[in-house]
PDB file of C-alpha atoms in Angstrom:
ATOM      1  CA  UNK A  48      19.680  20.041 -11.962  1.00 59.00           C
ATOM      2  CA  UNK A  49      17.554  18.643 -15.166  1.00 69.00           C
ATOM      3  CA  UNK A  50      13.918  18.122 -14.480  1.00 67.00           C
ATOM      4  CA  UNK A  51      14.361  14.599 -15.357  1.00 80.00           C
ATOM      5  CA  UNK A  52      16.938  13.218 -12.733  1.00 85.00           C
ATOM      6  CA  UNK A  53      14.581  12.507  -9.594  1.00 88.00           C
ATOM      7  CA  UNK A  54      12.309  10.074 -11.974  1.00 89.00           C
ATOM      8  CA  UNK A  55      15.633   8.394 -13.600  1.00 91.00           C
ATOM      9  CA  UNK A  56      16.812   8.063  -9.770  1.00 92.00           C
ATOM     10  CA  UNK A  57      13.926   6.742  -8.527  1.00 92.00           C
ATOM     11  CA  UNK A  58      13.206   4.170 -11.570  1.00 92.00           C
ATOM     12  CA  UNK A  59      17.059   3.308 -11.583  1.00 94.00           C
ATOM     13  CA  UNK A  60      16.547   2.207  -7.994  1.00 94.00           C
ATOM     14  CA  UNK A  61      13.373   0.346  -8.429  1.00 91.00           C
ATOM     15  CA  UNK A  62      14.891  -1.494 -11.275  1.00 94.00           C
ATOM     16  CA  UNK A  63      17.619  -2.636  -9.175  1.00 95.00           C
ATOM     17  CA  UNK A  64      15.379  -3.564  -6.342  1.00 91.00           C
ATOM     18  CA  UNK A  65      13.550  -5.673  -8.729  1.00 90.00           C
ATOM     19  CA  UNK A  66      16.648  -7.610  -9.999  1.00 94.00           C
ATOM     20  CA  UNK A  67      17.960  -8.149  -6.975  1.00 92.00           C
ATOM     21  CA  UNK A  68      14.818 -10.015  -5.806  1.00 87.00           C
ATOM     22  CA  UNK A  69      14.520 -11.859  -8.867  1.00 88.00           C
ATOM     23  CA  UNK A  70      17.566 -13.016  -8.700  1.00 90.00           C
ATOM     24  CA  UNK A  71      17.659 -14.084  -4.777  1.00 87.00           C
ATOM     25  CA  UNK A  72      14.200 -14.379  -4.632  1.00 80.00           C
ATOM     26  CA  UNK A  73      13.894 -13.069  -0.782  1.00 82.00           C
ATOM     27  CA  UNK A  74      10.848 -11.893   0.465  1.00 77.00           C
ATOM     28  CA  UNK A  75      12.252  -9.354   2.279  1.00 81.00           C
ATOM     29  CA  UNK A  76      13.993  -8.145  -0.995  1.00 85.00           C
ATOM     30  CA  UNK A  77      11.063  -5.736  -2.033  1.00 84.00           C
ATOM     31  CA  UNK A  78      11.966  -3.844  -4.961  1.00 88.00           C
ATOM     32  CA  UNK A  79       9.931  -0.419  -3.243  1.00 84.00           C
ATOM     33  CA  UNK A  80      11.456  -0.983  -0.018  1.00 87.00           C
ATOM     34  CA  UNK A  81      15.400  -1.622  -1.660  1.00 91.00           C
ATOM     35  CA  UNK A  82      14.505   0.975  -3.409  1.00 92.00           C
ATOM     36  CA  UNK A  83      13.508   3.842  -1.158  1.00 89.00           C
ATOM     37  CA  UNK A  84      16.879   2.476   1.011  1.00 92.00           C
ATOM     38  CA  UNK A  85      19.324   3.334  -2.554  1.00 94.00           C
ATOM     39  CA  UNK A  86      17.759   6.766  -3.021  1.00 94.00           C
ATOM     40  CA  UNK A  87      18.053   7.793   0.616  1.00 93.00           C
ATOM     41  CA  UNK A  88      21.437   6.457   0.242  1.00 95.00           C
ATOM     42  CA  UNK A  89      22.840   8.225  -2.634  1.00 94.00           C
ATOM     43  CA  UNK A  90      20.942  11.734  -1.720  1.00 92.00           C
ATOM     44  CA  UNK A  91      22.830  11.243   1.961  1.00 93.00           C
ATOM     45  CA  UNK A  92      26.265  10.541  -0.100  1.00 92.00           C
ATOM     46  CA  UNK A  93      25.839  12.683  -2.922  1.00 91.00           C
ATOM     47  CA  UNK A  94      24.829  15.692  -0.574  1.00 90.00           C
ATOM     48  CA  UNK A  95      21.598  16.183  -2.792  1.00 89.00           C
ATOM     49  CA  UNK A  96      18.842  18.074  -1.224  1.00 89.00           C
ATOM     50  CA  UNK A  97      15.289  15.964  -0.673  1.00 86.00           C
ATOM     51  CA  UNK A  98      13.448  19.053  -2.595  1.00 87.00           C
ATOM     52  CA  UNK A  99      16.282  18.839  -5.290  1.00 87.00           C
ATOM     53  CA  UNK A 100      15.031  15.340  -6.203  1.00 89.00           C
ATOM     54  CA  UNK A 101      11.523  15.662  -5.520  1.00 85.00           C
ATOM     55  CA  UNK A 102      11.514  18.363  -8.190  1.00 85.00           C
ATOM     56  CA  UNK A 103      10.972  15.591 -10.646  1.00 83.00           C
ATOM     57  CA  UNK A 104      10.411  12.555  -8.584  1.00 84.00           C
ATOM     58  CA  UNK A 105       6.956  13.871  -7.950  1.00 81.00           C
ATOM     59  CA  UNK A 106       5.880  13.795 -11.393  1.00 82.00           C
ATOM     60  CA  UNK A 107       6.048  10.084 -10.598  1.00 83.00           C
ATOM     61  CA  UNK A 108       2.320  10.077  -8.312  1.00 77.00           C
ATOM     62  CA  UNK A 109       0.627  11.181 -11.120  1.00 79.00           C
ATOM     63  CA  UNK A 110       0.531   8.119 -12.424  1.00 81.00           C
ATOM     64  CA  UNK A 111      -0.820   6.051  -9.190  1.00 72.00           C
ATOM     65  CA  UNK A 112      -4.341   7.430 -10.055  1.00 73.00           C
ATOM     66  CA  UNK A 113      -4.516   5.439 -13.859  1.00 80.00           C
ATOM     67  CA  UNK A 114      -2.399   2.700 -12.545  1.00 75.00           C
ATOM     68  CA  UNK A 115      -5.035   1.983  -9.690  1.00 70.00           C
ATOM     69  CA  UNK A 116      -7.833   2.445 -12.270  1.00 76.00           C
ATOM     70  CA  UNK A 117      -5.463  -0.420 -14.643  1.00 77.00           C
ATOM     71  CA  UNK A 118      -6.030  -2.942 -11.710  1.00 72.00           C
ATOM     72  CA  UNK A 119      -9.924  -3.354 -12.964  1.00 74.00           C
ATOM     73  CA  UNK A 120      -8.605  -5.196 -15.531  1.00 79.00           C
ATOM     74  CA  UNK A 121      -8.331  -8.497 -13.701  1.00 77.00           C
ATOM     75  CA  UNK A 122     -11.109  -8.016 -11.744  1.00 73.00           C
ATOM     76  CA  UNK A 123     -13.262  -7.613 -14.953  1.00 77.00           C
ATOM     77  CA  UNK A 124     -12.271 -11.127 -15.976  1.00 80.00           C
ATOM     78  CA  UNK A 125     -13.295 -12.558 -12.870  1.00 81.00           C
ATOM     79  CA  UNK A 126     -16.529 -10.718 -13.156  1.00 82.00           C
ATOM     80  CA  UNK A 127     -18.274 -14.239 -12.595  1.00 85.00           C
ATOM     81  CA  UNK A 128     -16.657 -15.414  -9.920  1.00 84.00           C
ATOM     82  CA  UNK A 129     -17.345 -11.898  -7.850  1.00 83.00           C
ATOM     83  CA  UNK A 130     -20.977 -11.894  -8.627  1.00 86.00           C
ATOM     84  CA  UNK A 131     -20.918 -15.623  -7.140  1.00 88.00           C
ATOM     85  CA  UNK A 132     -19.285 -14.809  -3.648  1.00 88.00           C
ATOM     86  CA  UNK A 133     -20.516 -11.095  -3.664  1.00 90.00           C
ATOM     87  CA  UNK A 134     -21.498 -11.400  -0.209  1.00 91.00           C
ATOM     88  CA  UNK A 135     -18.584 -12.707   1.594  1.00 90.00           C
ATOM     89  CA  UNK A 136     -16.415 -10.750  -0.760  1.00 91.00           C
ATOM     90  CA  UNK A 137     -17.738  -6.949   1.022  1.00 92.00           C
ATOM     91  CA  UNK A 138     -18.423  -8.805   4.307  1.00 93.00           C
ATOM     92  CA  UNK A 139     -14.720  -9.595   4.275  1.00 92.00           C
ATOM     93  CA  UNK A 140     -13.614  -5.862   3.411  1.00 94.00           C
ATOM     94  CA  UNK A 141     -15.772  -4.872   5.772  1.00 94.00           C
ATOM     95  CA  UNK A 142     -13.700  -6.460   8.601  1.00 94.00           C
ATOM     96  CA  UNK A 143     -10.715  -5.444   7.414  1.00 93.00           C
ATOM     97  CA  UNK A 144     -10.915  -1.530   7.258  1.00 94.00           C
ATOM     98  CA  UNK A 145     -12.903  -2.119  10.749  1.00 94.00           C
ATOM     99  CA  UNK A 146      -9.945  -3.957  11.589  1.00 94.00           C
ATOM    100  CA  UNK A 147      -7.835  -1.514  10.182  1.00 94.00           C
ATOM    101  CA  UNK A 148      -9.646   1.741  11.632  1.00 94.00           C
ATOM    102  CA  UNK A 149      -9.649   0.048  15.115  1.00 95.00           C
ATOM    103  CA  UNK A 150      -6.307  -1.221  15.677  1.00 95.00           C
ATOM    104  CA  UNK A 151      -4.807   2.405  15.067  1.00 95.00           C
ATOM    105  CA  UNK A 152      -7.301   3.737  17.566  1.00 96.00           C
ATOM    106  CA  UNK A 153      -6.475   0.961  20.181  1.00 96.00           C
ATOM    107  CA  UNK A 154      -2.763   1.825  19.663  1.00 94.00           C
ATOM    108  CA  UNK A 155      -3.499   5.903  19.848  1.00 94.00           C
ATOM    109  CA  UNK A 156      -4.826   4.914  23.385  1.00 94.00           C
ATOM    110  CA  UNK A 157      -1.906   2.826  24.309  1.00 95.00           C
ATOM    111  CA  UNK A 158       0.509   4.977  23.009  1.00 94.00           C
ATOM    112  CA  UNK A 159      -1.318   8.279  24.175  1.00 93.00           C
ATOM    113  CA  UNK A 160      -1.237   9.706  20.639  1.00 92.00           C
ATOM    114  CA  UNK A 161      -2.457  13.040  19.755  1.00 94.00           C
ATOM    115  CA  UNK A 162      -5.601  13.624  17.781  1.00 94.00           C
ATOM    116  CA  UNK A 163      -2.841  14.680  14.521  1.00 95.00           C
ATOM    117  CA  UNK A 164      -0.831  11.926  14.362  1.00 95.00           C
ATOM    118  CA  UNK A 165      -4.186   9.171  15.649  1.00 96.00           C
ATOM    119  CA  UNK A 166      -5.873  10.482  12.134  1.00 95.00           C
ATOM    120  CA  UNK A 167      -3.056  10.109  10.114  1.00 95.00           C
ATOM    121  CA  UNK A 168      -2.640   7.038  10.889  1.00 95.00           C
ATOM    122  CA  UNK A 169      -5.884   6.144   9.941  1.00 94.00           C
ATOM    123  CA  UNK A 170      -5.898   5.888   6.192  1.00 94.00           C
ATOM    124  CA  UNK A 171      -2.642   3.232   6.558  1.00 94.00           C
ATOM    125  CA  UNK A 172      -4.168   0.688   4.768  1.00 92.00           C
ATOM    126  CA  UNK A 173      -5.879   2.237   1.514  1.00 91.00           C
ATOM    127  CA  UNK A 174      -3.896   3.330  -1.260  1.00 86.00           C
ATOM    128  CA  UNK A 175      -1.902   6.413  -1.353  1.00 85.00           C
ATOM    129  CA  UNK A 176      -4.188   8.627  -3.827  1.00 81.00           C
ATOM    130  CA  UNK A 177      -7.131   8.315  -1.419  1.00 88.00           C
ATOM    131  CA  UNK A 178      -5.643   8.408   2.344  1.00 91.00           C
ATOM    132  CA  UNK A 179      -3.637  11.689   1.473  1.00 90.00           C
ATOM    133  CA  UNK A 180      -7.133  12.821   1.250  1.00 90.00           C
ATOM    134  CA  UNK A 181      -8.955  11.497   3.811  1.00 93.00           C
ATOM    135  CA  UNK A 182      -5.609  12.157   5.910  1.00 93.00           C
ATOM    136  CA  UNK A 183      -5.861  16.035   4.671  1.00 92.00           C
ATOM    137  CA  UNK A 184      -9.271  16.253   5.172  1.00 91.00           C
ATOM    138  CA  UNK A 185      -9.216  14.643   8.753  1.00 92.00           C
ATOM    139  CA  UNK A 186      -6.637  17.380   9.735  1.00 93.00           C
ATOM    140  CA  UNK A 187      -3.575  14.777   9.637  1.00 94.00           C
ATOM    141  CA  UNK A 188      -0.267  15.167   8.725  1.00 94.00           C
ATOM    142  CA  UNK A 189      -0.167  14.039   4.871  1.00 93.00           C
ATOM    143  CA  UNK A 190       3.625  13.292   5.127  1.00 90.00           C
ATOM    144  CA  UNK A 191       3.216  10.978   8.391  1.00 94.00           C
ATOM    145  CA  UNK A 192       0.239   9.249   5.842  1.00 95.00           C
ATOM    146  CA  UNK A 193       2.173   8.438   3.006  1.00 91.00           C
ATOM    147  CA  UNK A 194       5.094   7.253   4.967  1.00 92.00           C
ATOM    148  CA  UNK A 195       2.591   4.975   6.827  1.00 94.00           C
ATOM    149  CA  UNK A 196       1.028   3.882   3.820  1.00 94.00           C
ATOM    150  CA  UNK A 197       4.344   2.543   2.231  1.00 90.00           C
ATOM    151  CA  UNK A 198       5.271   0.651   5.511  1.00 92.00           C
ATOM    152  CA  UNK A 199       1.998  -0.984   5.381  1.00 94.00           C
ATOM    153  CA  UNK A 200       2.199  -2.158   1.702  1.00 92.00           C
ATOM    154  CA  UNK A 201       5.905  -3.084   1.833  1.00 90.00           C
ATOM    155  CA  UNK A 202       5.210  -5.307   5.248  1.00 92.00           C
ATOM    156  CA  UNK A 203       1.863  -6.681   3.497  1.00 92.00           C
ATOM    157  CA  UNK A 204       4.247  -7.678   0.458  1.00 90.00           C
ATOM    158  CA  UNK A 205       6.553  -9.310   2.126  1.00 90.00           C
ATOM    159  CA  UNK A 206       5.079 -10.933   5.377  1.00 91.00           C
ATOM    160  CA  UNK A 207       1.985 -12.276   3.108  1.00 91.00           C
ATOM    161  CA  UNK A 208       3.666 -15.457   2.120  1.00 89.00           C
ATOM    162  CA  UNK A 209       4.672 -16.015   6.129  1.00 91.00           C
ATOM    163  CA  UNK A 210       1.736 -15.476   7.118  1.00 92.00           C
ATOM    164  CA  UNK A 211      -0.909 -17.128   4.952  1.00 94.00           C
ATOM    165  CA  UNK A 212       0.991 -20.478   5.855  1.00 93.00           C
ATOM    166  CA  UNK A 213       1.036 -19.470   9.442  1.00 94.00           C
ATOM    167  CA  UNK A 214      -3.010 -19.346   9.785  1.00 92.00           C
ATOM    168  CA  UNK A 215      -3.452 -21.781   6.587  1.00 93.00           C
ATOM    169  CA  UNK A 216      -5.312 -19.717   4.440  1.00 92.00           C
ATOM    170  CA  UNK A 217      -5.049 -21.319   1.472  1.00 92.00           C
ATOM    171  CA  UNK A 218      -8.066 -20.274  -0.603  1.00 93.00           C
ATOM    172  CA  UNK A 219      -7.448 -17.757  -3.443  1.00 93.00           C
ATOM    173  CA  UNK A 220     -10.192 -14.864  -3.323  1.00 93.00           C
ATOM    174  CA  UNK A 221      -9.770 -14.759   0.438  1.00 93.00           C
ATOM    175  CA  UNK A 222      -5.819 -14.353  -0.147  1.00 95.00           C
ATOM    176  CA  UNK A 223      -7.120 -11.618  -2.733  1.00 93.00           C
ATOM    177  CA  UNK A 224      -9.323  -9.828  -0.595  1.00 93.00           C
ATOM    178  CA  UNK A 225      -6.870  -9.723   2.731  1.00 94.00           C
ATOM    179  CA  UNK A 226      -3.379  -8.605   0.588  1.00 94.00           C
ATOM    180  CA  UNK A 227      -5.937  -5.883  -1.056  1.00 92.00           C
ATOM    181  CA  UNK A 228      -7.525  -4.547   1.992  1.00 94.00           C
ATOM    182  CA  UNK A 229      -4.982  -4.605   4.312  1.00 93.00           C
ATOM    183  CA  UNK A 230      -1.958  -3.634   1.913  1.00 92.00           C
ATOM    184  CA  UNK A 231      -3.593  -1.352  -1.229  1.00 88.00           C
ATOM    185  CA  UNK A 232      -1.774  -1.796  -4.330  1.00 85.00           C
ATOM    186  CA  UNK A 233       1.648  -2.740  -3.082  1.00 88.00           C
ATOM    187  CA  UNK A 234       0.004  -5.626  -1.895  1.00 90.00           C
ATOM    188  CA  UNK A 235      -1.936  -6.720  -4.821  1.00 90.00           C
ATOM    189  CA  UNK A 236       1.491  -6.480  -6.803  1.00 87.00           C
ATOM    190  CA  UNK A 237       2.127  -9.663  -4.164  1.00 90.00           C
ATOM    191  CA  UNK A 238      -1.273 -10.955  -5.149  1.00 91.00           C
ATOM    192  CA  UNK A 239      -1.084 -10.427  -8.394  1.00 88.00           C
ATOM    193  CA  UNK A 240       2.025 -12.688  -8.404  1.00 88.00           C
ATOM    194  CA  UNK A 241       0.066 -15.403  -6.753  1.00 91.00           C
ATOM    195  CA  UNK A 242      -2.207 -15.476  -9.492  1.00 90.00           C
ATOM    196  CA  UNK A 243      -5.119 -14.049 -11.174  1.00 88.00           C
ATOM    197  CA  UNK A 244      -7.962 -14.645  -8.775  1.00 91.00           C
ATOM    198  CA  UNK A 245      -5.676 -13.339  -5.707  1.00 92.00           C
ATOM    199  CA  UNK A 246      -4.779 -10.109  -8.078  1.00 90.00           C
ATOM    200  CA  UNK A 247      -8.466  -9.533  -8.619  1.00 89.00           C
ATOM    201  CA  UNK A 248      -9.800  -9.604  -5.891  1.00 91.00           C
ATOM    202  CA  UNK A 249      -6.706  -7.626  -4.198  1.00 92.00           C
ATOM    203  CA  UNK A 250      -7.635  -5.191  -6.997  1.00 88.00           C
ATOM    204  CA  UNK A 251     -11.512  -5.224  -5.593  1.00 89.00           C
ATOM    205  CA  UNK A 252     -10.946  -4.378  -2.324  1.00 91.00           C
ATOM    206  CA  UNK A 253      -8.363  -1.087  -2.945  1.00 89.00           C
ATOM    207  CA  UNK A 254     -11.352   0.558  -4.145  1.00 85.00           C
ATOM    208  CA  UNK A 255     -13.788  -0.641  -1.814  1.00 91.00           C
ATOM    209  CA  UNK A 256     -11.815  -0.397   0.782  1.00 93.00           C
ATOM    210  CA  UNK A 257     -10.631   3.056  -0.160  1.00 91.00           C
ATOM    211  CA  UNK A 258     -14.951   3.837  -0.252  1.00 90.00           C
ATOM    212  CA  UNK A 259     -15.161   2.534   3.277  1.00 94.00           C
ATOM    213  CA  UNK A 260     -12.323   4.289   4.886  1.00 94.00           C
ATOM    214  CA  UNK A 261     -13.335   7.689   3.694  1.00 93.00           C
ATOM    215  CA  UNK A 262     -16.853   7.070   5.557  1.00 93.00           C
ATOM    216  CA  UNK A 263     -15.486   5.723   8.230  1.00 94.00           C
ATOM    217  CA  UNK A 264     -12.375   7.698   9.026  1.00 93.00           C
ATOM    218  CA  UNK A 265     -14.628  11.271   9.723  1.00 91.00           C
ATOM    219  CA  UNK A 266     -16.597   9.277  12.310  1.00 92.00           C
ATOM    220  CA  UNK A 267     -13.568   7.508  14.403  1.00 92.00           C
ATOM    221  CA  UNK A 268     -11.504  10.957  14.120  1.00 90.00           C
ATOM    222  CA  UNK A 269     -13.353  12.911  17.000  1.00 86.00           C
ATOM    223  CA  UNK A 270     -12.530   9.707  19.285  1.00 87.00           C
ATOM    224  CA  UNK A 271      -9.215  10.817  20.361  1.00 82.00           C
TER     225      UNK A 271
END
């Protein structure tokens, strides 16, 4: 099978996810989400192994790391308006990776997790290039991670809309800062659709989010 044909599944699927919400415009239409549904789909029909595709799908994360980095862009031009709410900005993060970090370990307890699966879970809410880190590094299941990661981001995408108008949050950098901390980069592609003050700060809080999690995630892992 050509090197090639995981990425030109995996793109062909996206693209089709993304037409299909632009054209119905559905929330719960997101393009990663349709799209992980098709390729599942046609490996299942087609009889195609997973490792088969990943062969060349995989090349695919190597470009998370420079696309993350690519999200300073807007926050650069709203250099101004950071340095003016600086404090409110990283008090907000703050409370939601604490949020984050403590609502999985409330769960573990309900749900009587083990310590494996409690510390992958973890890292849900930062983008993938850093939690299958912290998740490795914790002693988590990387797989379990990732997996948990996408849910996250694809809920955060779609739910933000809902949700915003449900608690009337209305203001832009706090919009920003919740989508980014709570959903990584799937969510600032939501936030980045909202506009450019919502993208940048969404863009802020991935990586200081990301910062925070890795401190925090070594000292809430011997808790369970």
């Amino acid at each position: 099978m050509p090197l090639y044909f995981g990425i030109f599944i995996s793109l062909a699927a996206y693209f089709i996810g993304m037409q299909l919400k632009k054209k119905l415009g559905w929330a719960v239409l997101n393009p990663l989400l349709i799209s992980v549904i098709l390729v599942i789909a046609f490996l299942k029909g087609s009889g195609i192994s997973y490792g088969a595709y990943n062969e060349g799908a995989s090349y695919l994360s190597y470009f998370l790391t420079p696309a993350t980095v690519c999200l300073a862009i807007p926050l650069y031009r709203q250099l101004a308006l950071l340095k003016k709410n600086a404090a409110a900005i990283f008090l907000g993060i703050a409370s939601g990776v604490l949020g984050s970090v403590i609502s999985v370990y409330l769960l573990a307890l309900v749900f009587r997790l083990e310590n494996v699966h409690y510390v992958s879970l973890l890292p849900k809410s930062i983008t993938t290039a850093i939690g299958m880190g912290v998740s490795e590094e914790a002693g988590g299941i990387v797989t379990l991670t990732v997996v948990s990661i996408i849910l996250t981001g694809i809920i955060g995408n779609i739910a933000a809309d809902f949700w915003f108008k449900v608690i009337r949050v209305k203001d832009p950098i706090a919009k920003g800062l919740a989508l980014g901390t709570a959903a990584h980069a799937i969510g600032t592609a939501r936030a980045l659709e909202m506009g450019e003050i919502e993208g940048a700060m969404s863009s802020l809080s991935i990586a200081v989010a990301g910062l925070m999690t890795v401190v925090i995630v070594p000292l809430m892992s011997g808790l369970i």
